[in-house]
Amino acid sequence: MAKVLSLAALLGLWALIAWLVQSPLLPSPLSVGEAIVADTRTGELPFQMACTLARVAAAFAIAFTLGVAAGYAMGRSPTIDRYADPWLVVLLNLPALVIIIFAYIWIGLNETAAIIAVALNKFPNVIVVTREGARSLDPNLDEMARAFQFTWQSKLRNVVLPQLAPYLAAVSRSGLSIIWKIVLVVELLGRPNGVGFVLGSSFSLFDMTRILSYAISFVALMLAIETFLVQPLERRTNRWRRRAA
Amino acid sequence: MNDVRTDGAAGPLEIRIDTKTYVSAEGKPVEVIRDLRLQLDAFSFGALIGPSGCGKTTILHIAAGLDPDFRGQRQIPGRGRLGIVFQEPRLLPWRTVADNIRLVLPAERSLEELHDLIETLGLGSHLSHYPGELSLGLARRVAIARAFAVRPDFLLLDEPFVSLDAAVAARLREELTTLTQRERVTTLLVTHDLNDAFQLADRLFFLSTRPAGVIAEIPLPPPRGARSKAEIDRIAEEVRSRVPGYFPDSASA
Ligand SMILES: Nc1ncnc2c1ncn2[C@@H]1O[C@H](COP(=O)(O)OP(=O)(O)OP(=O)(O)O)[C@@H](O)[C@H]1O
Ligand SMILES: [Mg+2]
């Protein structure tokens, strides 16, 4: 309820200021809403959002899979960690923009480059968090699994993954929000479609109505994914936890 | 460093630890066990008795094959299928009681077959609970059920009756006797309760402290499990004379 009220207040404030300034640089909520409806009718908005969403999903899947594997290996083996850690530090400190430019220059202005650039931006963060999780695995449970001769699949499913779950959930949440922001930049710099591309071209025309309608639609979509996909998943994995007394 | 052999049929459980050292936090090696030898005939029941901190859990882990870092040799009976009750329950907190037990079952066994065991342990109404919802005593019973559920060739029990009330502990002792006889399993029990040891075991091993070794090995007359008060007293008397100073007063109580 508080959430709805606070969002309504924000909308009201926006409407008020837009009415006061009467400038094309701050269109009213109503005209932005109309633009959203109009672009949805033509199919333009859904198409651009789908392009962006597909890139988010691909980059997320790649960064997550490789990052979890690498982070787990580094968390379990001190030797691997010693050798790989310097690379990780370099990657962590490379600015997103540098990675994007390198990818476009070396791989070309294409889809592969765009997705690799985004995944590479998220990858080190997935490693860091997963490594932390892998280091905190309970050695007693590991021993138990060995004593009872768990198969490696059963151990992964029943012993390792449940312990990593909170870390993986955290990394998915932060991952999603970082990735979609970077995807927009990647699109702005070198893709002929997607929300980032639309924002870029509208920016050159100072078309604030269009900028706001695409930005708001996309933020709303990401929020929906977060609330209806990520959070329920998180709750499911935490079902066994004893509720705080 | 050490060999492991498994005997095809029913062999003895044999552990020889020439030396076992831990490295302390400051990096100094600490020898906790030296020249220790335990031998248990197939299907017999040994009790390991020793003061706190002497190395009983360490010996059990070595017997279980969980700690390869020692000098010596271990030989395990049968197919080498192990049932173990750790000193702490070590259940998977994110799996229900039923799943914790089900996860260790051999392929040919189902949870339904364990009905009697589960009822004896008083777990029937807790199968759908998560370990976080159990008392320590209940969690221990789940750990015991899990150890039996695997149909072990050898069973290692690290003070399984601690923190259970007297009635449950007594029922478990009986159950343990029946199970180890019916399922024919070689058992090594760590305990500091001499009564448990006198009642359940075929053979007692008394340990010294640091470095731990066997100071006395006392075979007990069969049958185990149903010894009379008089027999227990006779055993206590022998222990008192063989290992003087080994808190024998509590034994005849
Ligand atoms: N991982 C370890 N690193 C260093 N020292 C250890 C380690 N594990 C055990 N020890 C030491 O080895 C000795 C034997 O420990 P162990 O746990 O086997 O004793 P215990 O007989 O089982 O004791 P209790 O009756 O209290 O359970 C203890 O002095 C303990 O401090
Ligand atoms: Mg112990």
Coordinates of C-alpha atoms and ligand atoms in Angstrom, one line a residue:
Chain A
M1 CA 0.0 0.0 0.0
A2 CA 2.8 2.4 1.0
K3 CA 4.5 1.5 -2.3
V4 CA 1.4 2.5 -4.3
L5 CA 1.0 5.7 -2.5
S6 CA 4.6 6.7 -2.9
L7 CA 4.5 5.9 -6.6
A8 CA 1.3 7.9 -7.0
A9 CA 2.9 10.8 -5.2
L10 CA 5.8 10.7 -7.6
L11 CA 3.5 10.7 -10.5
G12 CA 1.6 13.6 -9.1
L13 CA 4.7 15.6 -8.5
W14 CA 5.8 15.0 -12.1
A15 CA 2.4 16.1 -13.4
L16 CA 2.5 19.2 -11.3
I17 CA 6.0 20.2 -12.4
A18 CA 5.2 19.4 -16.1
W19 CA 2.1 21.6 -15.8
L20 CA 4.2 24.5 -14.2
V21 CA 7.1 24.5 -16.7
Q22 CA 5.0 23.7 -19.8
S23 CA 8.2 22.7 -21.8
P24 CA 8.7 20.0 -24.4
L25 CA 11.7 18.9 -22.3
L26 CA 9.4 17.6 -19.6
P27 CA 6.2 16.1 -21.1
S28 CA 3.3 15.3 -18.8
P29 CA 2.7 11.8 -17.6
L30 CA -0.4 11.7 -19.7
S31 CA 1.4 12.4 -23.0
V32 CA 4.1 9.8 -22.1
G33 CA 1.3 7.3 -21.4
E34 CA -0.3 8.1 -24.7
A35 CA 3.1 7.6 -26.5
I36 CA 3.4 4.2 -24.8
V37 CA 0.0 3.1 -25.9
A38 CA 0.6 4.4 -29.5
D39 CA 4.0 2.6 -29.8
T40 CA 2.6 -0.5 -28.3
R41 CA -0.2 -0.5 -31.0
T42 CA 2.3 -0.2 -33.8
G43 CA 4.4 -3.0 -32.3
E44 CA 7.4 -0.8 -32.2
L45 CA 7.8 -0.7 -28.4
P46 CA 7.3 -4.4 -27.9
F47 CA 9.8 -5.2 -30.7
Q48 CA 12.5 -2.9 -29.2
M49 CA 11.9 -4.3 -25.7
A50 CA 12.1 -7.9 -27.0
C51 CA 15.5 -7.1 -28.7
T52 CA 16.8 -5.8 -25.4
L53 CA 15.4 -8.5 -23.3
A54 CA 16.9 -11.2 -25.5
R55 CA 20.3 -9.6 -25.1
V56 CA 19.8 -9.4 -21.3
A57 CA 18.8 -13.0 -21.2
A58 CA 21.7 -14.2 -23.3
A59 CA 24.3 -12.2 -21.5
F60 CA 22.9 -13.2 -18.2
A61 CA 22.9 -16.9 -19.0
I62 CA 26.5 -16.8 -20.2
A63 CA 27.9 -14.7 -17.3
F64 CA 26.0 -16.8 -14.8
T65 CA 27.0 -20.2 -16.1
L66 CA 30.6 -19.4 -16.6
G67 CA 30.9 -17.2 -13.6
V68 CA 29.4 -19.8 -11.2
A69 CA 31.7 -22.6 -12.6
A70 CA 34.8 -20.4 -12.3
G71 CA 33.8 -19.0 -8.9
Y72 CA 33.2 -22.5 -7.6
A73 CA 36.5 -23.8 -8.8
M74 CA 38.3 -20.8 -7.3
G75 CA 36.5 -21.1 -4.0
R76 CA 37.3 -24.8 -3.7
S77 CA 40.9 -24.9 -4.9
P78 CA 43.4 -22.5 -3.4
T79 CA 45.8 -23.2 -6.3
I80 CA 43.3 -22.2 -9.0
D81 CA 42.4 -19.2 -6.9
R82 CA 46.1 -18.1 -6.7
Y83 CA 46.5 -18.2 -10.4
A84 CA 43.2 -16.9 -11.5
D85 CA 42.8 -14.1 -8.9
P86 CA 45.0 -11.5 -10.7
W87 CA 43.0 -11.9 -13.9
L88 CA 39.8 -11.4 -11.9
V89 CA 41.2 -8.2 -10.3
V90 CA 42.0 -6.9 -13.8
L91 CA 38.6 -7.7 -15.1
L92 CA 36.8 -6.3 -12.0
N93 CA 38.6 -3.0 -12.6
L94 CA 38.1 -2.6 -16.3
P95 CA 35.5 0.1 -16.9
A96 CA 32.4 -1.2 -18.6
L97 CA 32.9 1.2 -21.5
V98 CA 36.4 -0.1 -22.2
I99 CA 35.2 -3.7 -22.4
I100 CA 32.4 -2.6 -24.8
I101 CA 34.7 -0.7 -27.0
F102 CA 37.2 -3.5 -27.1
A103 CA 34.5 -6.0 -28.0
Y104 CA 33.2 -3.9 -30.8
I105 CA 36.6 -3.2 -32.2
W106 CA 38.0 -6.7 -32.0
I107 CA 34.9 -8.8 -32.7
G108 CA 33.0 -6.3 -34.9
L109 CA 29.8 -4.3 -34.6
N110 CA 27.6 -7.4 -34.3
E111 CA 25.4 -9.3 -31.9
T112 CA 28.1 -11.6 -30.6
A113 CA 30.3 -8.7 -29.6
A114 CA 27.4 -7.0 -27.9
I115 CA 26.5 -10.0 -25.8
I116 CA 30.1 -10.9 -25.0
A117 CA 30.7 -7.3 -23.9
V118 CA 27.7 -7.4 -21.5
A119 CA 28.5 -10.9 -20.2
L120 CA 32.1 -9.9 -19.6
N121 CA 31.0 -6.9 -17.5
K122 CA 29.0 -9.1 -15.2
F123 CA 31.2 -12.2 -15.2
P124 CA 33.8 -11.1 -12.5
N125 CA 31.1 -10.1 -10.1
V126 CA 29.4 -13.5 -10.4
I127 CA 32.8 -15.1 -9.7
V128 CA 33.4 -13.1 -6.6
V129 CA 30.1 -13.9 -5.0
T130 CA 30.1 -17.6 -6.0
R131 CA 33.7 -17.9 -4.7
E132 CA 32.6 -16.6 -1.4
G133 CA 29.7 -19.1 -1.3
A134 CA 32.0 -22.0 -2.3
R135 CA 34.4 -21.0 0.5
S136 CA 31.7 -21.1 3.1
L137 CA 30.5 -24.6 2.2
D138 CA 30.2 -26.7 5.4
P139 CA 33.0 -29.3 5.5
N140 CA 31.0 -31.4 8.0
L141 CA 28.2 -31.9 5.4
D142 CA 30.8 -32.6 2.8
E143 CA 32.2 -35.4 5.1
M144 CA 28.7 -36.7 5.7
A145 CA 28.1 -36.9 1.9
R146 CA 31.3 -38.8 1.5
A147 CA 30.6 -41.2 4.4
F148 CA 27.2 -42.0 2.9
Q149 CA 28.6 -42.3 -0.6
F150 CA 26.5 -39.7 -2.3
T151 CA 26.9 -39.7 -6.0
W152 CA 28.3 -36.4 -7.3
Q153 CA 24.9 -35.5 -8.8
S154 CA 23.2 -36.1 -5.5
K155 CA 25.8 -34.2 -3.6
L156 CA 25.5 -31.2 -6.0
R157 CA 21.8 -31.2 -5.8
N158 CA 21.3 -31.9 -2.1
V159 CA 24.5 -30.6 -0.4
V160 CA 26.3 -28.0 -2.5
L161 CA 23.5 -26.1 -4.4
P162 CA 21.3 -25.5 -1.4
Q163 CA 24.3 -23.9 0.4
L164 CA 25.1 -21.8 -2.7
A165 CA 21.5 -20.8 -3.3
P166 CA 21.5 -17.5 -1.2
Y167 CA 24.7 -16.4 -3.1
L168 CA 23.3 -17.3 -6.4
A169 CA 20.0 -15.5 -5.6
A170 CA 22.0 -12.4 -4.6
V171 CA 24.0 -12.6 -7.8
S172 CA 20.9 -13.0 -10.0
R173 CA 19.3 -10.0 -8.5
S174 CA 22.2 -7.7 -8.7
G175 CA 23.2 -9.3 -12.0
L176 CA 19.9 -8.5 -13.7
S177 CA 20.0 -4.9 -12.7
I178 CA 23.6 -4.4 -13.8
I179 CA 23.2 -6.3 -17.0
W180 CA 20.1 -4.4 -18.3
K181 CA 21.8 -1.1 -17.7
I182 CA 24.9 -2.1 -19.6
V183 CA 22.8 -3.6 -22.4
L184 CA 21.3 -0.2 -23.0
V185 CA 24.8 1.3 -23.4
V186 CA 25.9 -1.5 -25.7
E187 CA 22.8 -0.9 -27.9
L188 CA 23.4 2.8 -27.9
L189 CA 27.0 2.4 -29.1
G190 CA 26.6 -0.2 -31.8
R191 CA 23.2 -1.9 -32.4
P192 CA 20.5 -0.9 -34.9
N193 CA 17.7 -1.8 -32.5
G194 CA 16.7 -2.3 -28.8
V195 CA 15.7 0.2 -26.2
G196 CA 19.2 1.6 -25.9
F197 CA 19.2 2.3 -29.6
V198 CA 15.9 4.1 -29.4
L199 CA 17.0 6.2 -26.5
G200 CA 20.1 7.2 -28.4
S201 CA 18.3 8.3 -31.5
S202 CA 15.6 10.1 -29.5
F203 CA 18.4 11.8 -27.6
S204 CA 19.8 13.3 -30.8
L205 CA 16.3 14.7 -31.5
F206 CA 15.7 15.8 -27.9
D207 CA 12.5 13.7 -28.1
M208 CA 11.8 13.5 -24.3
T209 CA 8.4 11.9 -24.7
R210 CA 9.9 9.0 -26.6
I211 CA 12.8 8.8 -24.2
L212 CA 10.6 8.7 -21.2
S213 CA 8.1 6.3 -22.6
Y214 CA 10.8 3.7 -23.5
A215 CA 12.7 4.2 -20.3
I216 CA 9.7 3.8 -18.1
S217 CA 8.4 0.8 -20.0
F218 CA 11.7 -1.0 -19.7
V219 CA 12.1 -0.3 -16.0
A220 CA 8.6 -1.5 -15.4
L221 CA 9.4 -4.7 -17.3
M222 CA 12.6 -5.3 -15.3
L223 CA 10.7 -4.6 -12.0
A224 CA 8.1 -7.1 -13.1
I225 CA 10.7 -9.8 -13.8
E226 CA 12.3 -9.1 -10.4
T227 CA 9.0 -9.3 -8.5
F228 CA 7.4 -12.2 -10.3
L229 CA 10.4 -14.3 -11.2
V230 CA 13.4 -13.7 -9.0
Q231 CA 11.7 -13.1 -5.7
P232 CA 9.4 -16.1 -5.7
L233 CA 12.4 -18.2 -6.7
E234 CA 14.3 -16.9 -3.8
R235 CA 11.5 -17.6 -1.4
R236 CA 11.2 -21.1 -2.7
T237 CA 14.9 -21.9 -2.0
N238 CA 14.5 -20.4 1.5
R239 CA 11.5 -22.4 2.4
W240 CA 13.4 -24.7 4.9
R241 CA 14.7 -21.8 6.9
R242 CA 13.3 -21.6 10.4
R243 CA 11.3 -18.4 10.7
A244 CA 13.0 -16.0 13.0
A245 CA 11.5 -16.5 16.5
Chain B
M1 CA 50.7 -43.3 3.2
N2 CA 48.2 -46.0 4.2
D3 CA 46.4 -48.9 2.6
V4 CA 42.8 -49.7 2.6
R5 CA 41.6 -53.2 2.0
T6 CA 38.0 -54.5 1.8
D7 CA 37.4 -58.1 2.4
G8 CA 35.1 -59.8 0.0
A9 CA 33.0 -61.6 2.5
A10 CA 32.6 -60.9 6.2
G11 CA 36.0 -59.8 7.4
P12 CA 37.0 -58.2 10.6
L13 CA 37.2 -54.4 11.1
E14 CA 40.8 -53.7 11.7
I15 CA 42.5 -50.3 12.3
R16 CA 46.1 -49.8 13.0
I17 CA 47.3 -46.2 13.6
D18 CA 51.0 -45.9 13.9
T19 CA 50.7 -42.2 14.3
K20 CA 48.3 -39.5 13.7
T21 CA 49.2 -35.8 14.1
Y22 CA 47.2 -32.7 13.7
V23 CA 48.9 -29.4 13.0
S24 CA 47.9 -26.8 15.5
A25 CA 46.8 -23.3 14.6
E26 CA 50.3 -22.0 15.3
G27 CA 51.7 -24.6 12.9
K28 CA 53.1 -27.0 15.4
P29 CA 52.4 -30.7 14.9
V30 CA 50.6 -32.4 17.7
E31 CA 50.6 -36.2 17.9
V32 CA 47.2 -37.3 19.1
I33 CA 47.4 -41.0 18.5
R34 CA 50.3 -43.5 18.6
D35 CA 50.6 -47.2 18.1
L36 CA 46.9 -47.9 18.3
R37 CA 45.4 -51.1 17.2
L38 CA 41.7 -52.0 17.1
Q39 CA 40.4 -55.3 15.8
L40 CA 36.8 -56.3 15.8
D41 CA 35.6 -59.7 14.5
A42 CA 32.9 -59.8 11.9
F43 CA 29.5 -58.9 13.4
S44 CA 30.9 -58.1 16.8
F45 CA 30.4 -54.9 18.8
G46 CA 33.2 -52.9 20.2
A47 CA 33.1 -50.0 22.6
L48 CA 35.7 -47.3 22.6
I49 CA 36.0 -45.6 25.9
G50 CA 38.3 -42.7 26.8
P51 CA 38.5 -39.3 28.4
S52 CA 37.2 -36.3 26.6
G53 CA 39.5 -35.0 23.9
C54 CA 41.7 -38.1 23.8
G55 CA 41.0 -38.8 20.1
K56 CA 37.9 -41.0 19.9
T57 CA 36.3 -39.0 17.2
T58 CA 39.6 -38.9 15.3
I59 CA 39.8 -42.7 15.4
L60 CA 36.2 -43.0 14.2
H61 CA 36.9 -40.7 11.3
I62 CA 39.9 -42.7 10.3
A63 CA 37.9 -45.9 10.6
A64 CA 35.2 -44.4 8.4
G65 CA 37.8 -43.6 5.7
L66 CA 37.1 -39.9 6.0
D67 CA 40.6 -39.0 7.2
P68 CA 43.4 -40.4 5.0
D69 CA 46.0 -38.3 6.7
F70 CA 47.5 -40.8 9.2
R71 CA 50.2 -43.5 9.2
G72 CA 48.9 -47.0 9.5
Q73 CA 46.4 -49.3 7.9
R74 CA 42.7 -49.9 7.9
Q75 CA 40.7 -52.9 6.8
I76 CA 37.0 -52.8 6.6
P77 CA 34.5 -55.6 6.4
G78 CA 32.1 -56.8 3.7
R79 CA 31.3 -54.5 0.8
G80 CA 32.5 -51.7 2.9
R81 CA 29.1 -50.0 3.2
L82 CA 29.3 -47.6 6.1
G83 CA 26.7 -46.3 8.5
I84 CA 27.8 -43.5 10.7
V85 CA 26.4 -41.4 13.5
F86 CA 28.6 -38.3 13.8
Q87 CA 29.0 -36.6 17.2
E88 CA 26.7 -33.9 15.9
P89 CA 23.6 -34.9 13.8
R90 CA 24.9 -33.4 10.5
L91 CA 21.5 -33.5 8.8
L92 CA 20.8 -31.5 5.6
P93 CA 18.9 -28.5 7.0
W94 CA 17.1 -27.9 3.6
R95 CA 15.8 -31.4 3.3
T96 CA 13.0 -32.9 5.4
V97 CA 13.5 -35.7 7.8
A98 CA 12.1 -38.2 5.3
D99 CA 14.4 -36.9 2.6
N100 CA 17.5 -36.9 4.8
I101 CA 16.9 -40.6 5.4
R102 CA 15.8 -41.3 1.8
L103 CA 18.9 -39.8 0.3
V104 CA 21.2 -42.4 1.8
L105 CA 19.0 -45.4 1.0
P106 CA 20.5 -48.1 -1.3
A107 CA 18.7 -48.4 -4.6
E108 CA 16.8 -51.5 -3.6
R109 CA 15.3 -50.0 -0.4
S110 CA 12.4 -47.7 0.2
L111 CA 11.4 -45.6 3.1
E112 CA 8.3 -47.7 3.7
E113 CA 10.5 -50.7 4.6
L114 CA 12.0 -48.6 7.4
H115 CA 8.6 -48.1 9.0
D116 CA 9.5 -50.1 12.2
L117 CA 12.8 -48.4 12.6
I118 CA 11.2 -45.0 12.2
E119 CA 8.5 -45.9 14.7
T120 CA 10.9 -47.2 17.3
L121 CA 12.9 -44.0 17.0
G122 CA 9.6 -42.0 17.4
L123 CA 10.1 -40.2 14.1
G124 CA 6.8 -41.1 12.5
S125 CA 5.1 -37.8 13.1
H126 CA 8.2 -35.8 12.2
L127 CA 8.9 -37.1 8.7
S128 CA 7.8 -33.9 6.9
H129 CA 9.7 -31.6 9.3
Y130 CA 12.9 -29.8 8.5
P131 CA 15.8 -30.4 10.9
G132 CA 15.5 -26.8 12.1
E133 CA 12.2 -27.7 13.6
L134 CA 13.6 -30.6 15.6
S135 CA 15.0 -30.7 19.1
L136 CA 18.6 -31.9 19.4
G137 CA 17.4 -35.2 20.7
L138 CA 15.1 -35.7 17.8
A139 CA 17.8 -34.7 15.3
R140 CA 20.1 -37.3 16.8
R141 CA 17.5 -39.9 16.3
V142 CA 17.2 -39.0 12.7
A143 CA 20.9 -39.4 12.4
I144 CA 20.6 -42.8 13.9
A145 CA 17.8 -43.8 11.6
R146 CA 20.0 -42.6 8.6
A147 CA 22.9 -44.7 9.7
F148 CA 20.8 -47.8 10.0
A149 CA 18.9 -47.0 6.8
V150 CA 21.9 -47.7 4.6
R151 CA 22.0 -51.3 5.7
P152 CA 25.6 -51.0 6.7
D153 CA 28.3 -53.6 6.9
F154 CA 29.9 -51.6 9.6
L155 CA 28.5 -49.0 11.9
L156 CA 30.3 -46.3 13.6
L157 CA 28.6 -44.5 16.4
D158 CA 30.0 -41.4 18.1
E159 CA 28.2 -41.0 21.4
P160 CA 24.7 -41.5 19.9
F161 CA 22.8 -41.5 23.2
V162 CA 23.9 -38.2 24.5
S163 CA 21.0 -35.7 25.1
L164 CA 18.3 -38.4 24.8
D165 CA 16.1 -39.0 27.8
A166 CA 16.6 -42.2 29.7
A167 CA 13.5 -43.9 28.3
V168 CA 14.4 -43.2 24.7
A169 CA 18.0 -44.1 25.3
A170 CA 17.0 -47.4 26.8
R171 CA 14.7 -48.2 23.8
L172 CA 17.5 -47.3 21.5
R173 CA 19.9 -49.5 23.2
E174 CA 17.5 -52.4 22.8
E175 CA 16.9 -51.5 19.2
L176 CA 20.6 -51.2 18.6
T177 CA 21.1 -54.7 19.9
T178 CA 18.3 -56.2 17.8
L179 CA 19.4 -54.4 14.7
T180 CA 23.1 -55.2 15.0
Q181 CA 22.2 -58.8 15.5
R182 CA 19.5 -59.1 12.9
E183 CA 21.3 -57.2 10.2
R184 CA 24.7 -58.6 11.2
V185 CA 26.7 -55.5 11.3
T186 CA 30.1 -54.9 12.8
T187 CA 29.8 -51.9 15.2
L188 CA 32.2 -49.6 16.9
L189 CA 30.6 -47.4 19.5
V190 CA 32.2 -44.4 21.1
T191 CA 30.8 -43.7 24.5
H192 CA 31.8 -42.4 27.9
D193 CA 28.9 -44.2 29.6
L194 CA 30.3 -47.4 31.0
N195 CA 26.8 -48.8 31.5
D196 CA 26.2 -48.5 27.8
A197 CA 29.5 -50.2 27.0
F198 CA 28.9 -53.0 29.5
Q199 CA 25.4 -53.7 28.2
L200 CA 26.0 -53.5 24.5
A201 CA 29.5 -54.5 23.7
D202 CA 31.5 -57.7 23.0
R203 CA 34.7 -56.0 23.5
L204 CA 35.9 -52.9 25.4
F205 CA 38.8 -50.7 24.3
F206 CA 40.0 -48.3 26.9
L207 CA 42.1 -45.4 25.6
S208 CA 44.8 -43.3 27.2
T209 CA 45.2 -39.6 26.5
R210 CA 47.7 -38.0 24.3
P211 CA 49.0 -39.6 22.4
A212 CA 46.1 -42.0 22.5
G213 CA 46.7 -45.7 22.6
V214 CA 44.7 -48.7 23.8
I215 CA 45.6 -49.2 27.5
A216 CA 43.2 -52.1 28.0
E217 CA 41.2 -54.4 25.8
I218 CA 38.6 -56.4 27.6
P219 CA 36.5 -59.1 25.9
L220 CA 33.1 -59.6 27.5
P221 CA 31.2 -62.8 27.7
P222 CA 28.3 -63.3 25.3
P223 CA 25.4 -62.8 24.8
R224 CA 25.4 -59.0 24.7
G225 CA 22.4 -56.9 24.9
A226 CA 20.6 -58.8 27.6
R227 CA 23.1 -59.0 30.5
S228 CA 21.8 -59.4 34.0
K229 CA 22.6 -57.1 36.8
A230 CA 25.0 -59.7 38.3
E231 CA 26.8 -60.0 35.0
I232 CA 27.2 -56.3 34.7
D233 CA 28.6 -56.1 38.2
R234 CA 31.1 -58.8 37.4
I235 CA 32.2 -56.9 34.3
A236 CA 32.5 -53.7 36.4
E237 CA 34.6 -55.6 38.9
E238 CA 37.0 -56.8 36.2
V239 CA 37.2 -53.3 34.7
R240 CA 38.0 -51.9 38.1
S241 CA 40.9 -54.2 38.5
R242 CA 42.2 -54.0 35.0
V243 CA 42.0 -50.3 34.5
P244 CA 42.2 -48.8 38.0
G245 CA 41.3 -45.2 38.1
Y246 CA 39.0 -45.4 35.2
F247 CA 36.0 -43.9 37.0
P248 CA 34.6 -47.3 37.7
D249 CA 32.3 -46.1 40.5
S250 CA 29.7 -44.8 38.1
A251 CA 29.7 -48.2 36.4
S252 CA 28.1 -50.2 39.2
A253 CA 25.5 -47.5 39.9
Ligands
LIG1 N1 41.2 -30.6 13.0 C1 42.0 -30.6 14.1 N2 43.1 -29.8 14.2 C2 43.8 -29.8 15.3 N3 43.6 -30.5 16.4 C3 42.5 -31.3 16.4 C4 41.6 -31.4 15.3 N4 40.6 -32.2 15.6 C5 40.9 -32.7 16.8 N5 42.0 -32.1 17.3 C6 42.6 -32.5 18.6 O1 42.8 -33.8 18.7 C7 42.4 -34.3 20.0 C8 41.4 -35.4 19.8 O2 40.2 -34.9 19.3 P1 38.9 -35.8 19.2 O3 37.8 -34.9 18.7 O4 39.2 -37.0 18.4 O5 38.6 -36.2 20.7 P2 37.4 -37.0 21.4 O6 38.0 -38.1 22.1 O7 36.4 -37.3 20.3 O8 36.8 -35.9 22.3 P3 35.3 -35.8 22.9 O9 35.1 -36.9 23.9 O10 35.2 -34.4 23.5 O11 34.4 -35.9 21.7 C9 41.9 -33.2 20.8 O12 42.8 -32.8 21.7 C10 41.6 -32.1 19.8 O13 41.9 -30.8 20.3
MG2 MG 34.5 -36.8 20.0

